[in-house]
mmCIF file of C-alpha atoms in Angstrom:
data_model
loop_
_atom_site.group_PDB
_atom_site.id
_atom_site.type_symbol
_atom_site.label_atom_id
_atom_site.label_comp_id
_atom_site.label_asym_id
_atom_site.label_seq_id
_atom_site.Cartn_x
_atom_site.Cartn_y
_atom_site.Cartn_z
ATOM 1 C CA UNK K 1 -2.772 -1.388 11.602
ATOM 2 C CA UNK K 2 -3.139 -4.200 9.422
ATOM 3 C CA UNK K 3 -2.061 -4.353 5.713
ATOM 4 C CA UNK K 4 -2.748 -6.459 2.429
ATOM 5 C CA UNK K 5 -0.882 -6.705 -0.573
ATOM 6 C CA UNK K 6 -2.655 -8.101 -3.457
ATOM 7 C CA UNK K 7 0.943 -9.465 -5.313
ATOM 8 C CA UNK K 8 -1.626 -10.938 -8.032
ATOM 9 C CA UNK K 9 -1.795 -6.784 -8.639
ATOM 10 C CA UNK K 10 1.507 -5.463 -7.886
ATOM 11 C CA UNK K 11 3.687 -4.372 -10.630
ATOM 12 C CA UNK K 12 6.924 -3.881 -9.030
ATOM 13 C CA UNK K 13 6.778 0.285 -9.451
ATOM 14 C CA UNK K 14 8.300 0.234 -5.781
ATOM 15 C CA UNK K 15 6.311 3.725 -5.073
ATOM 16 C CA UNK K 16 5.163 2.000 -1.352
ATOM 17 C CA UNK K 17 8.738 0.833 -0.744
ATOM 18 C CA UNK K 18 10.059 4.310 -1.766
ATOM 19 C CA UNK K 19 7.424 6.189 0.782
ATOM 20 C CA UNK K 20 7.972 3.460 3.963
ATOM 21 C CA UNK K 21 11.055 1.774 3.432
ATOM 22 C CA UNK K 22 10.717 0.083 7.062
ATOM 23 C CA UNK K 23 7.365 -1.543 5.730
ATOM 24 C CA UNK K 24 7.758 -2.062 2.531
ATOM 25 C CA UNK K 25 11.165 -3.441 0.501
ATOM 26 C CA UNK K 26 11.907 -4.821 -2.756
ATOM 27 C CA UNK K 27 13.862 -8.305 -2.809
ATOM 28 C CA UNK K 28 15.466 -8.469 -6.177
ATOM 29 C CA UNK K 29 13.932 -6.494 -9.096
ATOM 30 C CA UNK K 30 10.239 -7.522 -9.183
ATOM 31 C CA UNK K 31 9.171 -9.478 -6.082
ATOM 32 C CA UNK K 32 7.418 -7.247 -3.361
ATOM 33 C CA UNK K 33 8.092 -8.166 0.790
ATOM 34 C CA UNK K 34 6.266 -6.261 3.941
ATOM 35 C CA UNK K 35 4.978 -5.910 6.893
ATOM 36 C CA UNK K 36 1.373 -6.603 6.940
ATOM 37 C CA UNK K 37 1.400 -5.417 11.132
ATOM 38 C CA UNK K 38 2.845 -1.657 10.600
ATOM 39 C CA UNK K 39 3.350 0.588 13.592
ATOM 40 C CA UNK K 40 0.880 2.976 14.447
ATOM 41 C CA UNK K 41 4.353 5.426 14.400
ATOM 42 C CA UNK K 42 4.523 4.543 10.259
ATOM 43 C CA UNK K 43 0.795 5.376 10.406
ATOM 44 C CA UNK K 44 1.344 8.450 7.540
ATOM 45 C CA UNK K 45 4.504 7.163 5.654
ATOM 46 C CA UNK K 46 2.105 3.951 5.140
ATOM 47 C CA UNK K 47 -0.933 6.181 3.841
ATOM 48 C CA UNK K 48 1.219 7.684 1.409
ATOM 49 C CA UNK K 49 2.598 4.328 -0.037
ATOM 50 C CA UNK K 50 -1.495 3.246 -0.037
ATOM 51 C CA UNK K 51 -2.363 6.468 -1.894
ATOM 52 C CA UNK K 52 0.639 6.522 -4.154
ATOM 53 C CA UNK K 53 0.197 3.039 -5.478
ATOM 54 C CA UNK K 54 -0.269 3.159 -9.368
ATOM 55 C CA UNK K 55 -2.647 -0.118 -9.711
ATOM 56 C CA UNK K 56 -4.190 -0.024 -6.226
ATOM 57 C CA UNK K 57 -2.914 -3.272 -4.970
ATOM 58 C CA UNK K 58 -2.505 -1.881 -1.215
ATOM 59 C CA UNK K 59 -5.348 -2.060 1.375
ATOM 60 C CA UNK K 60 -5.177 -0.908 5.055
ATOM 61 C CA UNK K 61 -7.110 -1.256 8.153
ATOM 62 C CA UNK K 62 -7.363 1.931 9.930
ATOM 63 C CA UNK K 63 -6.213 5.149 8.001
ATOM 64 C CA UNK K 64 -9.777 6.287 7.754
ATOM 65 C CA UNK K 65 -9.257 10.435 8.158
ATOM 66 C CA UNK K 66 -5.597 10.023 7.487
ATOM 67 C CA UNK K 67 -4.292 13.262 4.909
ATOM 68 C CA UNK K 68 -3.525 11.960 1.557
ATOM 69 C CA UNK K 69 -4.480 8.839 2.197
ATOM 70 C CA UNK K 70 -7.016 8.707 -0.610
ATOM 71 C CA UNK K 71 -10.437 6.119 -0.832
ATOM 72 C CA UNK K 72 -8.056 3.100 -1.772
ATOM 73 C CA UNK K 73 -5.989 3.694 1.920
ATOM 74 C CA UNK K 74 -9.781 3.298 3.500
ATOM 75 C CA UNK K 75 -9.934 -0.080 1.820
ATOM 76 C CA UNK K 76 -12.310 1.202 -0.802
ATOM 77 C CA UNK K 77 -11.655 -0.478 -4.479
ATOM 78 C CA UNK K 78 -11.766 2.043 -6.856
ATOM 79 C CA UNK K 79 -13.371 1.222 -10.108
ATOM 80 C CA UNK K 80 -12.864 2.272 -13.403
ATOM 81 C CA UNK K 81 -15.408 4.108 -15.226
ATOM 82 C CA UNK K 82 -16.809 1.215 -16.980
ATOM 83 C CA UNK K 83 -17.993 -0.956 -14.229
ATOM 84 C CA UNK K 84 -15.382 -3.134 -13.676
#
């Protein structure tokens, strides 16, 4: 499965590195590092880091149907309300 991090997005709230720490780690305090080729083994701990993700800066390739996962871990943006 491939995955994108949009670091333009990412706040640092560590949520993805908290649910699949052997994908995604912190270096230092603020600066986000990962595995953009995850293991089809981390397939669930990685939709949960997708779903969990406060501003939606995680996309995946394949976790269509996955529990939890959510419409951003399908690689659908979500917008907000007022068309942006």
């Amino acid at each position: 499965m491939r995955l994108v991090v949009d670091l333009n997005k990412c706040q640092g709230y560590a949520q993805c590195a908290f649910l699949a720490p052997d994908v995604f780690a912190m270096h230092g305090e603020e600066s986000l590092v990962y595995n953009p080729r995850a293991l089809e083994e981390q397939r669930e701990q990685v939709a949960r880091a997708v779903a969990a993700c406060p501003v939606r800066a995680i996309t995946a390739d394949g976790l269509d149907g996955v529990a939890g996962a959510g419409p951003a871990a399908a690689g659908t943006p979500l917008e907000a309300s007022d068309g942006r």
